[in-house]
mmCIF file of C-alpha atoms in Angstrom:
data_model
loop_
_atom_site.group_PDB
_atom_site.id
_atom_site.type_symbol
_atom_site.label_atom_id
_atom_site.label_comp_id
_atom_site.label_asym_id
_atom_site.label_seq_id
_atom_site.Cartn_x
_atom_site.Cartn_y
_atom_site.Cartn_z
ATOM 1 C CA MET A 124 7.626 -17.168 4.748
ATOM 2 C CA THR A 125 8.308 -15.340 1.494
ATOM 3 C CA PHE A 126 6.550 -13.431 -1.269
ATOM 4 C CA LYS A 127 6.109 -15.369 -4.509
ATOM 5 C CA THR A 128 3.328 -13.411 -6.221
ATOM 6 C CA ILE A 129 3.525 -9.620 -6.265
ATOM 7 C CA VAL A 130 0.819 -7.374 -7.715
ATOM 8 C CA ALA A 131 1.889 -3.916 -8.911
ATOM 9 C CA ILE A 132 -0.900 -1.313 -9.020
ATOM 10 C CA VAL A 133 -0.213 0.836 -12.093
ATOM 11 C CA GLN A 134 -2.762 3.644 -12.159
ATOM 12 C CA ASN A 135 -0.963 6.253 -14.266
ATOM 13 C CA GLU A 136 2.440 7.251 -15.634
ATOM 14 C CA GLN A 137 3.302 9.191 -12.472
ATOM 15 C CA ASP A 138 2.853 6.058 -10.361
ATOM 16 C CA ALA A 139 4.350 3.569 -12.797
ATOM 17 C CA GLU A 140 8.081 4.137 -12.371
ATOM 18 C CA ARG A 141 8.190 4.197 -8.560
ATOM 19 C CA VAL A 142 5.805 1.250 -8.257
ATOM 20 C CA LEU A 143 7.788 -0.818 -10.750
ATOM 21 C CA ASP A 144 11.098 0.125 -9.106
ATOM 22 C CA GLY A 145 9.774 -1.359 -5.861
ATOM 23 C CA ALA A 146 8.035 -4.379 -7.379
ATOM 24 C CA ILE A 147 11.032 -5.409 -9.494
ATOM 25 C CA ALA A 148 13.477 -5.043 -6.595
ATOM 26 C CA LEU A 149 11.263 -7.163 -4.340
ATOM 27 C CA ALA A 150 10.545 -9.783 -6.997
ATOM 28 C CA SER A 151 14.263 -10.122 -7.695
ATOM 29 C CA ARG A 152 14.968 -10.656 -4.004
ATOM 30 C CA PHE A 153 12.220 -13.226 -3.433
ATOM 31 C CA GLY A 154 12.112 -14.859 -6.878
ATOM 32 C CA ALA A 155 8.515 -13.712 -7.333
ATOM 33 C CA HIS A 156 6.085 -13.511 -10.237
ATOM 34 C CA VAL A 157 4.948 -9.938 -10.984
ATOM 35 C CA ILE A 158 1.402 -9.063 -12.071
ATOM 36 C CA GLY A 159 0.824 -5.546 -13.353
ATOM 37 C CA VAL A 160 -2.782 -4.356 -13.056
ATOM 38 C CA HIS A 161 -4.444 -1.317 -14.595
ATOM 39 C CA ALA A 162 -8.044 -0.214 -15.064
ATOM 40 C CA GLU A 163 -9.676 2.340 -17.328
ATOM 41 C CA ALA A 164 -13.113 3.816 -16.765
ATOM 42 C CA LEU A 165 -15.872 2.709 -19.104
ATOM 43 C CA PRO A 166 -16.907 5.671 -21.282
ATOM 44 C CA MET A 167 -20.083 7.230 -19.904
ATOM 45 C CA PRO A 168 -22.822 7.922 -22.494
ATOM 46 C CA TYR A 169 -23.868 11.527 -23.042
ATOM 47 C CA THR A 170 -26.750 12.707 -25.140
ATOM 48 C CA SER A 171 -26.326 15.108 -28.012
ATOM 49 C CA ALA A 172 -28.453 18.215 -28.588
ATOM 50 C CA THR A 173 -30.894 16.034 -30.522
ATOM 51 C CA GLY A 174 -31.381 13.705 -27.548
ATOM 52 C CA PHE A 175 -29.441 10.752 -28.968
ATOM 53 C CA PRO A 176 -26.288 9.226 -27.476
ATOM 54 C CA ASP A 177 -23.167 11.120 -28.489
ATOM 55 C CA THR A 178 -21.441 8.241 -30.256
ATOM 56 C CA GLU A 179 -18.511 10.385 -31.339
ATOM 57 C CA PHE A 180 -17.732 11.284 -27.716
ATOM 58 C CA LEU A 181 -17.969 7.625 -26.679
ATOM 59 C CA GLN A 182 -15.594 6.591 -29.455
ATOM 60 C CA VAL A 183 -13.058 9.296 -28.603
ATOM 61 C CA SER A 184 -13.182 8.318 -24.910
ATOM 62 C CA ALA A 185 -12.753 4.643 -25.735
ATOM 63 C CA ASP A 186 -9.790 5.386 -28.011
ATOM 64 C CA LEU A 187 -8.093 7.529 -25.356
ATOM 65 C CA ASN A 188 -8.565 4.777 -22.763
ATOM 66 C CA LYS A 189 -7.041 2.161 -25.064
ATOM 67 C CA GLU A 190 -4.125 4.440 -25.865
ATOM 68 C CA ARG A 191 -3.393 5.136 -22.173
ATOM 69 C CA SER A 192 -3.678 1.454 -21.240
ATOM 70 C CA ALA A 193 -1.388 0.427 -24.107
ATOM 71 C CA LYS A 194 1.190 3.034 -23.049
ATOM 72 C CA LEU A 195 1.250 1.758 -19.471
ATOM 73 C CA LYS A 196 1.504 -1.828 -20.694
ATOM 74 C CA ALA A 197 4.516 -0.851 -22.795
ATOM 75 C CA ILE A 198 6.166 0.804 -19.777
ATOM 76 C CA PHE A 199 5.508 -2.320 -17.697
ATOM 77 C CA GLN A 200 6.893 -4.697 -20.321
ATOM 78 C CA LYS A 201 9.935 -2.532 -21.010
ATOM 79 C CA ARG A 202 10.845 -2.626 -17.320
ATOM 80 C CA LEU A 203 10.131 -6.311 -16.727
ATOM 81 C CA GLN A 204 11.554 -7.950 -19.839
ATOM 82 C CA PRO A 205 15.255 -7.300 -19.041
ATOM 83 C CA SER A 206 14.774 -8.397 -15.423
ATOM 84 C CA GLY A 207 14.530 -12.126 -16.130
ATOM 85 C CA LEU A 208 11.460 -12.333 -13.892
ATOM 86 C CA SER A 209 8.187 -14.008 -14.798
ATOM 87 C CA PHE A 210 5.405 -11.469 -15.281
ATOM 88 C CA GLU A 211 2.007 -10.736 -16.778
ATOM 89 C CA TRP A 212 -0.160 -7.697 -17.503
ATOM 90 C CA ARG A 213 -3.859 -7.471 -16.669
ATOM 91 C CA ALA A 214 -5.885 -4.554 -18.048
ATOM 92 C CA GLN A 215 -9.572 -3.961 -17.378
ATOM 93 C CA GLU A 216 -12.395 -1.562 -18.086
ATOM 94 C CA THR A 217 -14.578 -0.843 -15.073
ATOM 95 C CA PHE A 218 -17.093 1.782 -14.011
ATOM 96 C CA SER A 219 -14.677 3.317 -11.500
ATOM 97 C CA GLY A 220 -11.507 3.118 -13.566
ATOM 98 C CA ASP A 221 -9.671 2.645 -10.270
ATOM 99 C CA SER A 222 -6.788 0.204 -10.700
ATOM 100 C CA ALA A 223 -6.720 -0.643 -6.996
ATOM 101 C CA LEU A 224 -10.407 -1.405 -6.501
ATOM 102 C CA SER A 225 -10.673 -3.168 -9.859
ATOM 103 C CA SER A 226 -7.801 -5.510 -9.002
ATOM 104 C CA LEU A 227 -9.307 -7.214 -5.935
ATOM 105 C CA SER A 228 -9.573 -10.635 -7.597
ATOM 106 C CA SER A 229 -5.892 -10.480 -8.587
ATOM 107 C CA VAL A 230 -4.796 -9.090 -5.229
ATOM 108 C CA ARG A 231 -6.527 -11.775 -3.164
ATOM 109 C CA ALA A 232 -4.473 -14.440 -4.929
ATOM 110 C CA ALA A 233 -1.181 -12.620 -4.255
ATOM 111 C CA ASP A 234 1.334 -12.517 -1.410
ATOM 112 C CA LEU A 235 2.033 -8.793 -1.569
ATOM 113 C CA VAL A 236 0.719 -5.670 -3.303
ATOM 114 C CA VAL A 237 2.936 -2.733 -4.272
ATOM 115 C CA ALA A 238 1.296 0.671 -4.741
ATOM 116 C CA ALA A 239 2.247 4.340 -4.851
ATOM 117 C CA GLN A 240 1.635 6.798 -2.049
ATOM 118 C CA ARG A 241 -1.197 9.160 -2.894
ATOM 119 C CA ASP A 242 -0.099 12.491 -4.312
ATOM 120 C CA ALA A 243 -1.294 15.477 -2.302
ATOM 121 C CA GLY A 244 -4.186 17.079 -4.140
ATOM 122 C CA GLY A 245 -4.042 14.461 -6.885
ATOM 123 C CA ASP A 246 -7.285 13.259 -8.405
ATOM 124 C CA SER A 247 -6.061 10.375 -10.521
ATOM 125 C CA ASN A 248 -4.593 8.101 -7.856
ATOM 126 C CA ALA A 249 -5.798 4.626 -7.027
ATOM 127 C CA ASP A 250 -7.814 4.230 -3.831
ATOM 128 C CA ILE A 251 -5.196 2.325 -1.852
ATOM 129 C CA GLY A 252 -6.996 2.876 1.458
ATOM 130 C CA SER A 253 -10.084 0.975 0.318
ATOM 131 C CA LEU A 254 -7.885 -1.696 -1.251
ATOM 132 C CA ILE A 255 -6.119 -2.313 2.065
ATOM 133 C CA TYR A 256 -9.442 -2.461 3.865
ATOM 134 C CA ASP A 257 -11.005 -5.023 1.489
ATOM 135 C CA ALA A 258 -8.146 -7.057 0.044
ATOM 136 C CA GLY A 259 -7.078 -9.220 2.965
ATOM 137 C CA ARG A 260 -3.486 -9.015 1.694
ATOM 138 C CA PRO A 261 -0.575 -6.813 2.823
ATOM 139 C CA VAL A 262 0.186 -3.680 0.820
ATOM 140 C CA LEU A 263 3.589 -2.050 0.514
ATOM 141 C CA VAL A 264 3.250 1.668 -0.224
ATOM 142 C CA VAL A 265 6.164 3.333 -2.019
ATOM 143 C CA PRO A 266 6.709 6.945 -0.837
ATOM 144 C CA HIS A 267 6.959 10.018 -3.055
ATOM 145 C CA ALA A 268 10.709 10.338 -2.569
ATOM 146 C CA GLY A 269 13.558 8.002 -1.777
ATOM 147 C CA PRO A 270 15.024 4.976 -3.542
ATOM 148 C CA ALA A 271 13.056 1.766 -3.977
ATOM 149 C CA ALA A 272 14.454 -1.040 -1.831
ATOM 150 C CA ALA A 273 14.090 -4.794 -1.521
ATOM 151 C CA SER A 274 15.399 -4.944 2.036
ATOM 152 C CA PHE A 275 15.283 -2.495 4.914
ATOM 153 C CA ARG A 276 17.858 -1.739 7.561
ATOM 154 C CA HIS A 277 15.643 -0.316 10.325
ATOM 155 C CA VAL A 278 11.969 -1.302 10.569
ATOM 156 C CA MET A 279 9.536 0.391 12.942
ATOM 157 C CA LEU A 280 6.410 -1.540 13.976
ATOM 158 C CA ALA A 281 3.599 0.752 15.184
ATOM 159 C CA TRP A 282 2.079 -1.379 17.934
ATOM 160 C CA ASN A 283 -1.206 -0.962 19.839
ATOM 161 C CA GLY A 284 -2.000 -4.568 20.724
ATOM 162 C CA SER A 285 -4.843 -4.786 18.185
ATOM 163 C CA ARG A 286 -5.725 -7.654 15.865
ATOM 164 C CA GLU A 287 -4.667 -5.558 12.890
ATOM 165 C CA ALA A 288 -1.281 -4.726 14.399
ATOM 166 C CA ALA A 289 -0.646 -8.417 15.087
ATOM 167 C CA ARG A 290 -1.562 -9.352 11.525
ATOM 168 C CA ALA A 291 0.778 -6.700 10.118
ATOM 169 C CA ALA A 292 3.640 -7.754 12.382
ATOM 170 C CA PHE A 293 3.626 -11.357 11.199
ATOM 171 C CA ASP A 294 2.875 -10.489 7.567
ATOM 172 C CA ALA A 295 6.001 -8.292 7.569
ATOM 173 C CA LEU A 296 8.290 -10.989 9.002
ATOM 174 C CA PRO A 297 10.366 -11.391 5.801
ATOM 175 C CA PHE A 298 11.418 -7.754 6.101
ATOM 176 C CA MET A 299 11.895 -7.739 9.871
ATOM 177 C CA ILE A 300 13.980 -10.922 9.909
ATOM 178 C CA GLY A 301 16.415 -9.358 7.452
ATOM 179 C CA ALA A 302 16.588 -5.968 9.188
ATOM 180 C CA GLU A 303 19.509 -4.863 11.338
ATOM 181 C CA LYS A 304 17.103 -3.364 13.847
ATOM 182 C CA VAL A 305 13.369 -3.534 14.579
ATOM 183 C CA GLU A 306 11.698 -1.104 16.949
ATOM 184 C CA ILE A 307 8.263 -1.814 18.378
ATOM 185 C CA PHE A 308 6.909 1.667 18.932
ATOM 186 C CA VAL A 309 4.053 2.096 21.411
ATOM 187 C CA VAL A 310 2.180 5.327 22.111
ATOM 188 C CA ASP A 311 0.054 5.643 25.262
ATOM 189 C CA PRO A 312 0.078 1.927 26.208
ATOM 190 C CA GLY A 313 -3.112 0.667 27.788
ATOM 191 C CA GLU A 314 -5.394 3.126 26.007
ATOM 192 C CA ASP A 315 -5.809 1.007 22.879
ATOM 193 C CA GLY A 316 -5.901 -2.643 21.852
ATOM 194 C CA ASP A 317 -5.330 -5.634 24.144
ATOM 195 C CA GLU A 318 -4.397 -4.767 27.723
ATOM 196 C CA ASP A 319 -2.341 -7.982 28.022
ATOM 197 C CA ASP A 320 0.247 -6.770 25.519
ATOM 198 C CA ALA A 321 -0.388 -3.077 25.073
ATOM 199 C CA GLY A 322 3.225 -2.431 26.097
ATOM 200 C CA GLY A 323 4.697 -4.624 23.353
ATOM 201 C CA ALA A 324 6.636 -7.116 25.487
ATOM 202 C CA GLY A 325 4.731 -10.137 24.202
ATOM 203 C CA ILE A 326 5.076 -9.314 20.505
ATOM 204 C CA ALA A 327 8.774 -8.516 21.013
ATOM 205 C CA ALA A 328 9.338 -11.963 22.510
ATOM 206 C CA ALA A 329 7.357 -13.677 19.738
ATOM 207 C CA LEU A 330 9.282 -11.893 17.000
ATOM 208 C CA SER A 331 12.612 -12.665 18.641
ATOM 209 C CA ARG A 332 11.856 -16.386 18.300
ATOM 210 C CA HIS A 333 11.867 -15.824 14.549
ATOM 211 C CA GLY A 334 15.302 -14.228 14.794
ATOM 212 C CA VAL A 335 14.055 -10.636 14.734
ATOM 213 C CA LYS A 336 16.260 -8.165 16.634
ATOM 214 C CA ALA A 337 13.391 -6.328 18.315
ATOM 215 C CA ALA A 338 13.332 -3.682 21.038
ATOM 216 C CA VAL A 339 10.396 -1.754 22.504
ATOM 217 C CA ALA A 340 10.127 2.043 22.720
ATOM 218 C CA ILE A 341 7.214 3.640 24.596
ATOM 219 C CA ARG A 342 6.087 7.239 24.356
ATOM 220 C CA GLN A 343 3.230 9.302 25.773
ATOM 221 C CA SER A 344 1.335 11.544 23.370
ATOM 222 C CA LYS A 345 1.032 14.307 26.028
ATOM 223 C CA GLY A 346 -1.966 15.911 24.372
ATOM 224 C CA GLY A 347 -0.682 15.445 20.838
ATOM 225 C CA THR A 348 -1.900 12.885 18.324
ATOM 226 C CA ILE A 349 -0.652 9.349 17.871
ATOM 227 C CA GLU A 350 -0.064 10.139 14.190
ATOM 228 C CA ASP A 351 2.322 12.964 15.110
ATOM 229 C CA ALA A 352 4.145 10.758 17.597
ATOM 230 C CA VAL A 353 4.649 8.076 14.960
ATOM 231 C CA GLN A 354 5.843 10.534 12.313
ATOM 232 C CA ASN A 355 8.243 12.202 14.748
ATOM 233 C CA ARG A 356 9.667 8.853 15.802
ATOM 234 C CA LEU A 357 10.346 7.910 12.186
ATOM 235 C CA VAL A 358 12.423 11.057 11.805
ATOM 236 C CA GLU A 359 14.214 10.596 15.137
ATOM 237 C CA THR A 360 15.274 7.014 14.503
ATOM 238 C CA GLY A 361 15.958 7.153 10.773
ATOM 239 C CA ALA A 362 13.807 4.078 10.182
ATOM 240 C CA ASP A 363 13.405 3.200 6.508
ATOM 241 C CA MET A 364 10.180 1.163 6.826
ATOM 242 C CA ILE A 365 7.080 1.453 8.984
ATOM 243 C CA VAL A 366 4.763 -1.512 9.612
ATOM 244 C CA VAL A 367 1.172 -0.595 10.477
ATOM 245 C CA GLY A 368 -1.954 -2.548 11.319
ATOM 246 C CA ALA A 369 -4.439 -0.670 9.141
ATOM 247 C CA TYR A 370 -7.809 0.618 10.306
ATOM 248 C CA SER A 371 -7.764 -0.692 13.862
ATOM 249 C CA HIS A 372 -10.328 1.976 14.863
ATOM 250 C CA SER A 373 -14.018 2.048 14.002
ATOM 251 C CA TRP A 374 -15.141 3.889 10.871
ATOM 252 C CA LEU A 375 -16.682 6.642 13.028
ATOM 253 C CA HIS A 376 -13.398 7.276 14.845
ATOM 254 C CA ARG A 377 -11.574 7.415 11.504
ATOM 255 C CA LEU A 378 -14.157 9.829 10.108
ATOM 256 C CA LEU A 379 -13.909 12.202 13.081
ATOM 257 C CA TYR A 380 -10.243 11.983 13.956
ATOM 258 C CA GLY A 381 -8.422 10.552 10.947
ATOM 259 C CA GLY A 382 -5.822 8.038 12.077
ATOM 260 C CA VAL A 383 -2.351 6.590 11.633
ATOM 261 C CA THR A 384 -3.398 4.658 8.528
ATOM 262 C CA ARG A 385 -4.558 7.725 6.626
ATOM 263 C CA THR A 386 -1.500 9.735 7.683
ATOM 264 C CA VAL A 387 0.874 6.979 6.570
ATOM 265 C CA LEU A 388 -0.868 6.595 3.219
ATOM 266 C CA ARG A 389 -0.615 10.300 2.483
ATOM 267 C CA SER A 390 2.574 11.528 4.089
ATOM 268 C CA SER A 391 4.883 8.797 5.365
ATOM 269 C CA PRO A 392 8.460 9.734 4.453
ATOM 270 C CA VAL A 393 9.470 6.063 4.237
ATOM 271 C CA THR A 394 8.163 2.841 2.721
ATOM 272 C CA ALA A 395 5.028 1.670 4.550
ATOM 273 C CA PHE A 396 3.835 -1.909 4.989
ATOM 274 C CA LEU A 397 0.124 -2.082 5.866
ATOM 275 C CA SER A 398 -2.053 -5.069 6.636
ATOM 276 C CA ARG A 399 -5.351 -5.764 8.398
#
């Protein structure tokens, strides 16, 4: 298994460099085609004091959108042209102006999506959480800090025996096969997912048949949250990638208690690979 089509979500200038660092490194490793996607919001009509549409406002908004889109396209092309990779740029105008949600048709025909971790308090970031939920394709989230990488030395798989965790584990095989070490990290086994493999022994054996050097680590939350246990383990082990089965809880549980997926999207200190 490999990645031959990579979609890079380019929402704004702040995201562009770190997303393209990751996408180019990965595409160079796997010999992949890179698709850059960006969306601008359609200008919303406002009425003037006389009750007619404010055409001047609409024109200014449209011009600003075109200017921003053209600038991001130039950044994309400047980075990709010297790489020797095949690439293309897809720009859209949509009601949301969200580059993640507007790119679903492109994403569903790709092997991997690369996106930026959401900035704390930012209001111009793409909705990567909804993209992961709806896309049906794995998403690699580049963290705020740290170098972009094409391969990872130590991968941590957050395992709870769920369908989503299984999907993520096998989607991430290209990274785990090449890693020096893979840890299957289980918190409170038996309280979540499939009782038959809540402890991770079955998935460890399956991954080992692919040549993955996998070991299982089990922890009890002891009154804390699973999210905290996962974050603490990342720091303890020095892992440089976390693999997560996204949204394995119901929407009500996520609403009330948050979850590992949301924590990883907002504050993971390392590259995160999410799939569902």
